[in-house]
């Protein structure tokens, strides 16, 4: 009896794996000036993105990289951090997640952008071997724009990794 043919994975919508998190900034999250540590924000970005990636893939994911981060405005103790993650593109065994982070003053209702990050994950099976990722269904112009930009970022990352010898 021959093995069953590999089954094509069904496309998934970005909306199906959107992940949001809300965190309260406590003194243990802050530096001596009362602003949140960048490393704490980075940890929450990675966590929010990983949940989103696992929702899309249905498997364990490993962080492969995070693109450049620039903090626009800080968040102070007693304020709120709002994170939102969505899949921007899928590749054979990897996917890119966009995470936006906002600060919020719950007392005044003021909300401001803090940082944006693109996080790349590789999906793995139980043996930690890369495994296929379900394709992303591109439903809107925004979905298509994000996927195209993600493909360009991926090409640049692969080019850097190969020492400028081109994408593998």
PDB file of N, CA, C and O in Angstrom, residues 9-18 49 52-59 61 86-98 118-123 131-139 142-155 157-158:
ATOM      1  N   UNK A   9      -2.929  22.213   2.456  1.00  0.00           N
ATOM      2  CA  UNK A   9      -3.512  22.895   3.600  1.00  0.00           C
ATOM      3  C   UNK A   9      -4.486  23.968   3.115  1.00  0.00           C
ATOM      4  O   UNK A   9      -4.241  24.649   2.128  1.00  0.00           O
ATOM      5  N   UNK A  10      -5.557  24.099   3.850  1.00  0.00           N
ATOM      6  CA  UNK A  10      -6.574  25.087   3.513  1.00  0.00           C
ATOM      7  C   UNK A  10      -6.111  26.476   3.941  1.00  0.00           C
ATOM      8  O   UNK A  10      -5.524  26.649   5.008  1.00  0.00           O
ATOM      9  N   UNK A  11      -6.389  27.468   3.106  1.00  0.00           N
ATOM     10  CA  UNK A  11      -6.055  28.848   3.426  1.00  0.00           C
ATOM     11  C   UNK A  11      -6.789  29.290   4.692  1.00  0.00           C
ATOM     12  O   UNK A  11      -7.893  28.833   4.968  1.00  0.00           O
ATOM     13  N   UNK A  12      -6.130  30.189   5.424  1.00  0.00           N
ATOM     14  CA  UNK A  12      -6.745  30.772   6.617  1.00  0.00           C
ATOM     15  C   UNK A  12      -6.717  32.288   6.478  1.00  0.00           C
ATOM     16  O   UNK A  12      -5.796  32.857   5.914  1.00  0.00           O
ATOM     17  N   UNK A  13      -7.732  32.922   7.050  1.00  0.00           N
ATOM     18  CA  UNK A  13      -7.828  34.378   7.018  1.00  0.00           C
ATOM     19  C   UNK A  13      -7.007  34.993   8.152  1.00  0.00           C
ATOM     20  O   UNK A  13      -6.899  34.409   9.231  1.00  0.00           O
ATOM     21  N   UNK A  14      -6.463  36.169   7.916  1.00  0.00           N
ATOM     22  CA  UNK A  14      -5.729  36.883   8.970  1.00  0.00           C
ATOM     23  C   UNK A  14      -6.637  37.151  10.169  1.00  0.00           C
ATOM     24  O   UNK A  14      -6.208  37.045  11.316  1.00  0.00           O
ATOM     25  N   UNK A  15      -7.893  37.467   9.891  1.00  0.00           N
ATOM     26  CA  UNK A  15      -8.841  37.798  10.968  1.00  0.00           C
ATOM     27  C   UNK A  15      -9.050  36.635  11.934  1.00  0.00           C
ATOM     28  O   UNK A  15      -9.401  36.854  13.093  1.00  0.00           O
ATOM     29  N   UNK A  16      -8.821  35.412  11.479  1.00  0.00           N
ATOM     30  CA  UNK A  16      -9.069  34.242  12.325  1.00  0.00           C
ATOM     31  C   UNK A  16      -8.016  34.041  13.416  1.00  0.00           C
ATOM     32  O   UNK A  16      -8.239  33.262  14.343  1.00  0.00           O
ATOM     33  N   UNK A  17      -6.882  34.715  13.302  1.00  0.00           N
ATOM     34  CA  UNK A  17      -5.828  34.510  14.306  1.00  0.00           C
ATOM     35  C   UNK A  17      -5.404  35.808  14.994  1.00  0.00           C
ATOM     36  O   UNK A  17      -4.441  35.808  15.758  1.00  0.00           O
ATOM     37  N   UNK A  18      -6.112  36.895  14.720  1.00  0.00           N
ATOM     38  CA  UNK A  18      -5.769  38.169  15.374  1.00  0.00           C
ATOM     39  C   UNK A  18      -5.731  37.959  16.883  1.00  0.00           C
ATOM     40  O   UNK A  18      -6.600  37.297  17.460  1.00  0.00           O
ATOM     41  N   UNK A  49       2.725  37.867  19.456  1.00  0.00           N
ATOM     42  CA  UNK A  49       2.972  37.364  18.098  1.00  0.00           C
ATOM     43  C   UNK A  49       2.970  35.842  18.065  1.00  0.00           C
ATOM     44  O   UNK A  49       2.442  35.235  17.125  1.00  0.00           O
ATOM     45  N   UNK A  52      -0.560  34.495  18.109  1.00  0.00           N
ATOM     46  CA  UNK A  52      -1.156  34.706  16.784  1.00  0.00           C
ATOM     47  C   UNK A  52      -0.639  33.660  15.791  1.00  0.00           C
ATOM     48  O   UNK A  52      -1.426  33.051  15.047  1.00  0.00           O
ATOM     49  N   UNK A  53       0.670  33.445  15.771  1.00  0.00           N
ATOM     50  CA  UNK A  53       1.280  32.482  14.842  1.00  0.00           C
ATOM     51  C   UNK A  53       0.792  31.062  15.119  1.00  0.00           C
ATOM     52  O   UNK A  53       0.516  30.297  14.189  1.00  0.00           O
ATOM     53  N   UNK A  54       0.679  30.690  16.386  1.00  0.00           N
ATOM     54  CA  UNK A  54       0.196  29.343  16.716  1.00  0.00           C
ATOM     55  C   UNK A  54      -1.262  29.172  16.354  1.00  0.00           C
ATOM     56  O   UNK A  54      -1.679  28.100  15.914  1.00  0.00           O
ATOM     57  N   UNK A  55      -2.047  30.223  16.500  1.00  0.00           N
ATOM     58  CA  UNK A  55      -3.445  30.148  16.081  1.00  0.00           C
ATOM     59  C   UNK A  55      -3.542  29.903  14.572  1.00  0.00           C
ATOM     60  O   UNK A  55      -4.395  29.147  14.119  1.00  0.00           O
ATOM     61  N   UNK A  56      -2.679  30.558  13.812  1.00  0.00           N
ATOM     62  CA  UNK A  56      -2.730  30.383  12.355  1.00  0.00           C
ATOM     63  C   UNK A  56      -2.213  29.012  11.934  1.00  0.00           C
ATOM     64  O   UNK A  56      -2.822  28.343  11.102  1.00  0.00           O
ATOM     65  N   UNK A  57      -1.098  28.586  12.509  1.00  0.00           N
ATOM     66  CA  UNK A  57      -0.450  27.347  12.055  1.00  0.00           C
ATOM     67  C   UNK A  57      -1.037  26.094  12.681  1.00  0.00           C
ATOM     68  O   UNK A  57      -0.948  25.020  12.094  1.00  0.00           O
ATOM     69  N   UNK A  58      -1.581  26.215  13.890  1.00  0.00           N
ATOM     70  CA  UNK A  58      -2.042  25.030  14.601  1.00  0.00           C
ATOM     71  C   UNK A  58      -0.891  24.187  15.107  1.00  0.00           C
ATOM     72  O   UNK A  58      -1.068  23.025  15.449  1.00  0.00           O
ATOM     73  N   UNK A  59       0.303  24.772  15.166  1.00  0.00           N
ATOM     74  CA  UNK A  59       1.458  24.026  15.656  1.00  0.00           C
ATOM     75  C   UNK A  59       2.348  24.941  16.488  1.00  0.00           C
ATOM     76  O   UNK A  59       2.131  26.146  16.561  1.00  0.00           O
ATOM     77  N   UNK A  61       5.479  27.167  17.350  1.00  0.00           N
ATOM     78  CA  UNK A  61       6.295  28.051  16.531  1.00  0.00           C
ATOM     79  C   UNK A  61       7.514  28.500  17.322  1.00  0.00           C
ATOM     80  O   UNK A  61       7.485  28.556  18.552  1.00  0.00           O
ATOM     81  N   UNK A  86      -1.327  40.363  14.004  1.00  0.00           N
ATOM     82  CA  UNK A  86      -2.028  39.737  12.881  1.00  0.00           C
ATOM     83  C   UNK A  86      -0.995  39.172  11.910  1.00  0.00           C
ATOM     84  O   UNK A  86       0.116  39.674  11.799  1.00  0.00           O
ATOM     85  N   UNK A  87      -1.374  38.110  11.217  1.00  0.00           N
ATOM     86  CA  UNK A  87      -0.514  37.507  10.212  1.00  0.00           C
ATOM     87  C   UNK A  87      -0.485  38.431   9.000  1.00  0.00           C
ATOM     88  O   UNK A  87      -1.530  38.892   8.534  1.00  0.00           O
ATOM     89  N   UNK A  88       0.726  38.703   8.489  1.00  0.00           N
ATOM     90  CA  UNK A  88       0.850  39.512   7.279  1.00  0.00           C
ATOM     91  C   UNK A  88       1.178  38.665   6.056  1.00  0.00           C
ATOM     92  O   UNK A  88       0.817  39.035   4.941  1.00  0.00           O
ATOM     93  N   UNK A  89       1.887  37.543   6.271  1.00  0.00           N
ATOM     94  CA  UNK A  89       2.276  36.697   5.146  1.00  0.00           C
ATOM     95  C   UNK A  89       2.685  35.326   5.655  1.00  0.00           C
ATOM     96  O   UNK A  89       3.136  35.180   6.796  1.00  0.00           O
ATOM     97  N   UNK A  90       2.507  34.336   4.792  1.00  0.00           N
ATOM     98  CA  UNK A  90       2.977  32.989   5.093  1.00  0.00           C
ATOM     99  C   UNK A  90       3.890  32.534   3.962  1.00  0.00           C
ATOM    100  O   UNK A  90       3.738  32.944   2.813  1.00  0.00           O
ATOM    101  N   UNK A  91       4.833  31.701   4.329  1.00  0.00           N
ATOM    102  CA  UNK A  91       5.767  31.128   3.365  1.00  0.00           C
ATOM    103  C   UNK A  91       5.701  29.614   3.553  1.00  0.00           C
ATOM    104  O   UNK A  91       4.727  29.122   4.102  1.00  0.00           O
ATOM    105  N   UNK A  92       6.672  28.865   3.115  1.00  0.00           N
ATOM    106  CA  UNK A  92       6.576  27.407   3.191  1.00  0.00           C
ATOM    107  C   UNK A  92       6.465  26.919   4.633  1.00  0.00           C
ATOM    108  O   UNK A  92       5.510  26.231   4.986  1.00  0.00           O
ATOM    109  N   UNK A  93       7.426  27.285   5.477  1.00  0.00           N
ATOM    110  CA  UNK A  93       7.404  26.837   6.880  1.00  0.00           C
ATOM    111  C   UNK A  93       7.459  28.007   7.859  1.00  0.00           C
ATOM    112  O   UNK A  93       7.572  27.799   9.058  1.00  0.00           O
ATOM    113  N   UNK A  94       7.388  29.219   7.343  1.00  0.00           N
ATOM    114  CA  UNK A  94       7.477  30.396   8.213  1.00  0.00           C
ATOM    115  C   UNK A  94       6.324  31.347   7.933  1.00  0.00           C
ATOM    116  O   UNK A  94       5.615  31.216   6.935  1.00  0.00           O
ATOM    117  N   UNK A  95       6.169  32.285   8.856  1.00  0.00           N
ATOM    118  CA  UNK A  95       5.151  33.312   8.684  1.00  0.00           C
ATOM    119  C   UNK A  95       5.602  34.565   9.392  1.00  0.00           C
ATOM    120  O   UNK A  95       6.413  34.520  10.317  1.00  0.00           O
ATOM    121  N   UNK A  96       5.079  35.696   8.919  1.00  0.00           N
ATOM    122  CA  UNK A  96       5.402  36.981   9.519  1.00  0.00           C
ATOM    123  C   UNK A  96       4.167  37.516  10.228  1.00  0.00           C
ATOM    124  O   UNK A  96       3.055  37.425   9.708  1.00  0.00           O
ATOM    125  N   UNK A  97       4.395  38.081  11.409  1.00  0.00           N
ATOM    126  CA  UNK A  97       3.333  38.642  12.229  1.00  0.00           C
ATOM    127  C   UNK A  97       3.634  40.123  12.449  1.00  0.00           C
ATOM    128  O   UNK A  97       4.759  40.485  12.821  1.00  0.00           O
ATOM    129  N   UNK A  98       2.637  40.977  12.249  1.00  0.00           N
ATOM    130  CA  UNK A  98       2.737  42.395  12.563  1.00  0.00           C
ATOM    131  C   UNK A  98       2.156  42.617  13.955  1.00  0.00           C
ATOM    132  O   UNK A  98       1.027  42.196  14.229  1.00  0.00           O
ATOM    133  N   UNK A 118       7.692  43.584  13.260  1.00  0.00           N
ATOM    134  CA  UNK A 118       7.405  42.449  12.394  1.00  0.00           C
ATOM    135  C   UNK A 118       8.210  41.276  12.932  1.00  0.00           C
ATOM    136  O   UNK A 118       9.439  41.344  13.020  1.00  0.00           O
ATOM    137  N   UNK A 119       7.512  40.220  13.342  1.00  0.00           N
ATOM    138  CA  UNK A 119       8.144  39.064  13.963  1.00  0.00           C
ATOM    139  C   UNK A 119       7.971  37.866  13.036  1.00  0.00           C
ATOM    140  O   UNK A 119       6.872  37.601  12.548  1.00  0.00           O
ATOM    141  N   UNK A 120       9.066  37.154  12.793  1.00  0.00           N
ATOM    142  CA  UNK A 120       9.040  35.974  11.932  1.00  0.00           C
ATOM    143  C   UNK A 120       9.153  34.722  12.792  1.00  0.00           C
ATOM    144  O   UNK A 120       9.984  34.659  13.709  1.00  0.00           O
ATOM    145  N   UNK A 121       8.302  33.750  12.487  1.00  0.00           N
ATOM    146  CA  UNK A 121       8.301  32.470  13.200  1.00  0.00           C
ATOM    147  C   UNK A 121       8.460  31.333  12.200  1.00  0.00           C
ATOM    148  O   UNK A 121       8.038  31.448  11.048  1.00  0.00           O
ATOM    149  N   UNK A 122       9.014  30.224  12.682  1.00  0.00           N
ATOM    150  CA  UNK A 122       9.052  28.977  11.932  1.00  0.00           C
ATOM    151  C   UNK A 122       8.163  27.989  12.680  1.00  0.00           C
ATOM    152  O   UNK A 122       8.288  27.842  13.904  1.00  0.00           O
ATOM    153  N   UNK A 123       7.261  27.349  11.948  1.00  0.00           N
ATOM    154  CA  UNK A 123       6.398  26.323  12.546  1.00  0.00           C
ATOM    155  C   UNK A 123       7.174  25.015  12.610  1.00  0.00           C
ATOM    156  O   UNK A 123       7.897  24.670  11.669  1.00  0.00           O
ATOM    157  N   UNK A 131       7.747  22.590   9.661  1.00  0.00           N
ATOM    158  CA  UNK A 131       6.561  21.978   9.076  1.00  0.00           C
ATOM    159  C   UNK A 131       5.796  23.021   8.264  1.00  0.00           C
ATOM    160  O   UNK A 131       5.921  24.228   8.522  1.00  0.00           O
ATOM    161  N   UNK A 132       5.013  22.566   7.312  1.00  0.00           N
ATOM    162  CA  UNK A 132       4.292  23.464   6.417  1.00  0.00           C
ATOM    163  C   UNK A 132       3.309  24.351   7.181  1.00  0.00           C
ATOM    164  O   UNK A 132       2.688  23.924   8.158  1.00  0.00           O
ATOM    165  N   UNK A 133       3.193  25.579   6.706  1.00  0.00           N
ATOM    166  CA  UNK A 133       2.301  26.579   7.284  1.00  0.00           C
ATOM    167  C   UNK A 133       1.089  26.739   6.365  1.00  0.00           C
ATOM    168  O   UNK A 133       1.247  26.811   5.152  1.00  0.00           O
ATOM    169  N   UNK A 134      -0.118  26.798   6.917  1.00  0.00           N
ATOM    170  CA  UNK A 134      -1.291  27.043   6.070  1.00  0.00           C
ATOM    171  C   UNK A 134      -1.150  28.377   5.344  1.00  0.00           C
ATOM    172  O   UNK A 134      -0.712  29.365   5.935  1.00  0.00           O
ATOM    173  N   UNK A 135      -1.502  28.429   4.071  1.00  0.00           N
ATOM    174  CA  UNK A 135      -1.413  29.697   3.340  1.00  0.00           C
ATOM    175  C   UNK A 135      -2.375  30.736   3.907  1.00  0.00           C
ATOM    176  O   UNK A 135      -3.396  30.389   4.508  1.00  0.00           O
ATOM    177  N   UNK A 136      -2.024  31.995   3.712  1.00  0.00           N
ATOM    178  CA  UNK A 136      -2.858  33.105   4.159  1.00  0.00           C
ATOM    179  C   UNK A 136      -3.783  33.515   3.015  1.00  0.00           C
ATOM    180  O   UNK A 136      -3.324  33.773   1.903  1.00  0.00           O
ATOM    181  N   UNK A 137      -5.073  33.572   3.290  1.00  0.00           N
ATOM    182  CA  UNK A 137      -6.041  34.046   2.295  1.00  0.00           C
ATOM    183  C   UNK A 137      -5.994  35.572   2.286  1.00  0.00           C
ATOM    184  O   UNK A 137      -6.257  36.212   3.296  1.00  0.00           O
ATOM    185  N   UNK A 138      -5.647  36.142   1.142  1.00  0.00           N
ATOM    186  CA  UNK A 138      -5.570  37.591   1.001  1.00  0.00           C
ATOM    187  C   UNK A 138      -6.911  38.095   0.505  1.00  0.00           C
ATOM    188  O   UNK A 138      -7.248  37.949  -0.660  1.00  0.00           O
ATOM    189  N   UNK A 139      -7.682  38.687   1.410  1.00  0.00           N
ATOM    190  CA  UNK A 139      -9.060  39.075   1.104  1.00  0.00           C
ATOM    191  C   UNK A 139      -9.226  40.547   0.747  1.00  0.00           C
ATOM    192  O   UNK A 139     -10.168  40.908   0.056  1.00  0.00           O
ATOM    193  N   UNK A 142      -5.574  45.758   1.722  1.00  0.00           N
ATOM    194  CA  UNK A 142      -4.635  45.867   2.846  1.00  0.00           C
ATOM    195  C   UNK A 142      -3.900  44.545   3.057  1.00  0.00           C
ATOM    196  O   UNK A 142      -2.684  44.528   3.263  1.00  0.00           O
ATOM    197  N   UNK A 143      -4.604  43.412   2.996  1.00  0.00           N
ATOM    198  CA  UNK A 143      -3.963  42.095   3.106  1.00  0.00           C
ATOM    199  C   UNK A 143      -2.891  41.934   2.028  1.00  0.00           C
ATOM    200  O   UNK A 143      -1.781  41.476   2.302  1.00  0.00           O
ATOM    201  N   UNK A 144      -3.222  42.301   0.802  1.00  0.00           N
ATOM    202  CA  UNK A 144      -2.288  42.155  -0.322  1.00  0.00           C
ATOM    203  C   UNK A 144      -1.081  43.085  -0.150  1.00  0.00           C
ATOM    204  O   UNK A 144       0.054  42.697  -0.419  1.00  0.00           O
ATOM    205  N   UNK A 145      -1.327  44.307   0.291  1.00  0.00           N
ATOM    206  CA  UNK A 145      -0.234  45.264   0.507  1.00  0.00           C
ATOM    207  C   UNK A 145       0.715  44.756   1.599  1.00  0.00           C
ATOM    208  O   UNK A 145       1.943  44.785   1.437  1.00  0.00           O
ATOM    209  N   UNK A 146       0.151  44.279   2.708  1.00  0.00           N
ATOM    210  CA  UNK A 146       0.984  43.750   3.789  1.00  0.00           C
ATOM    211  C   UNK A 146       1.781  42.526   3.345  1.00  0.00           C
ATOM    212  O   UNK A 146       2.952  42.379   3.696  1.00  0.00           O
ATOM    213  N   UNK A 147       1.163  41.632   2.576  1.00  0.00           N
ATOM    214  CA  UNK A 147       1.850  40.424   2.103  1.00  0.00           C
ATOM    215  C   UNK A 147       2.991  40.774   1.152  1.00  0.00           C
ATOM    216  O   UNK A 147       4.069  40.170   1.208  1.00  0.00           O
ATOM    217  N   UNK A 148       2.761  41.742   0.279  1.00  0.00           N
ATOM    218  CA  UNK A 148       3.804  42.156  -0.657  1.00  0.00           C
ATOM    219  C   UNK A 148       4.991  42.766   0.087  1.00  0.00           C
ATOM    220  O   UNK A 148       6.150  42.447  -0.189  1.00  0.00           O
ATOM    221  N   UNK A 149       4.704  43.638   1.056  1.00  0.00           N
ATOM    222  CA  UNK A 149       5.773  44.241   1.852  1.00  0.00           C
ATOM    223  C   UNK A 149       6.511  43.178   2.668  1.00  0.00           C
ATOM    224  O   UNK A 149       7.733  43.238   2.827  1.00  0.00           O
ATOM    225  N   UNK A 150       5.784  42.178   3.175  1.00  0.00           N
ATOM    226  CA  UNK A 150       6.407  41.088   3.943  1.00  0.00           C
ATOM    227  C   UNK A 150       7.357  40.287   3.062  1.00  0.00           C
ATOM    228  O   UNK A 150       8.441  39.896   3.496  1.00  0.00           O
ATOM    229  N   UNK A 151       6.952  40.026   1.824  1.00  0.00           N
ATOM    230  CA  UNK A 151       7.812  39.280   0.894  1.00  0.00           C
ATOM    231  C   UNK A 151       9.099  40.054   0.618  1.00  0.00           C
ATOM    232  O   UNK A 151      10.184  39.457   0.534  1.00  0.00           O
ATOM    233  N   UNK A 152       9.000  41.385   0.524  1.00  0.00           N
ATOM    234  CA  UNK A 152      10.198  42.208   0.315  1.00  0.00           C
ATOM    235  C   UNK A 152      11.107  42.162   1.540  1.00  0.00           C
ATOM    236  O   UNK A 152      12.327  42.040   1.410  1.00  0.00           O
ATOM    237  N   UNK A 153      10.528  42.251   2.745  1.00  0.00           N
ATOM    238  CA  UNK A 153      11.337  42.155   3.973  1.00  0.00           C
ATOM    239  C   UNK A 153      12.021  40.802   4.056  1.00  0.00           C
ATOM    240  O   UNK A 153      13.194  40.700   4.413  1.00  0.00           O
ATOM    241  N   UNK A 154      11.289  39.745   3.702  1.00  0.00           N
ATOM    242  CA  UNK A 154      11.850  38.393   3.743  1.00  0.00           C
ATOM    243  C   UNK A 154      13.025  38.273   2.779  1.00  0.00           C
ATOM    244  O   UNK A 154      14.073  37.711   3.118  1.00  0.00           O
ATOM    245  N   UNK A 155      12.879  38.805   1.578  1.00  0.00           N
ATOM    246  CA  UNK A 155      13.971  38.757   0.600  1.00  0.00           C
ATOM    247  C   UNK A 155      15.207  39.480   1.131  1.00  0.00           C
ATOM    248  O   UNK A 155      16.330  38.978   0.978  1.00  0.00           O
ATOM    249  N   UNK A 157      15.971  39.917   4.354  1.00  0.00           N
ATOM    250  CA  UNK A 157      16.528  39.104   5.448  1.00  0.00           C
ATOM    251  C   UNK A 157      17.345  37.938   4.893  1.00  0.00           C
ATOM    252  O   UNK A 157      18.447  37.659   5.370  1.00  0.00           O
ATOM    253  N   UNK A 158      16.798  37.247   3.897  1.00  0.00           N
ATOM    254  CA  UNK A 158      17.503  36.110   3.322  1.00  0.00           C
ATOM    255  C   UNK A 158      18.789  36.553   2.630  1.00  0.00           C
ATOM    256  O   UNK A 158      19.802  35.854   2.699  1.00  0.00           O
TER     257      UNK A 158
END
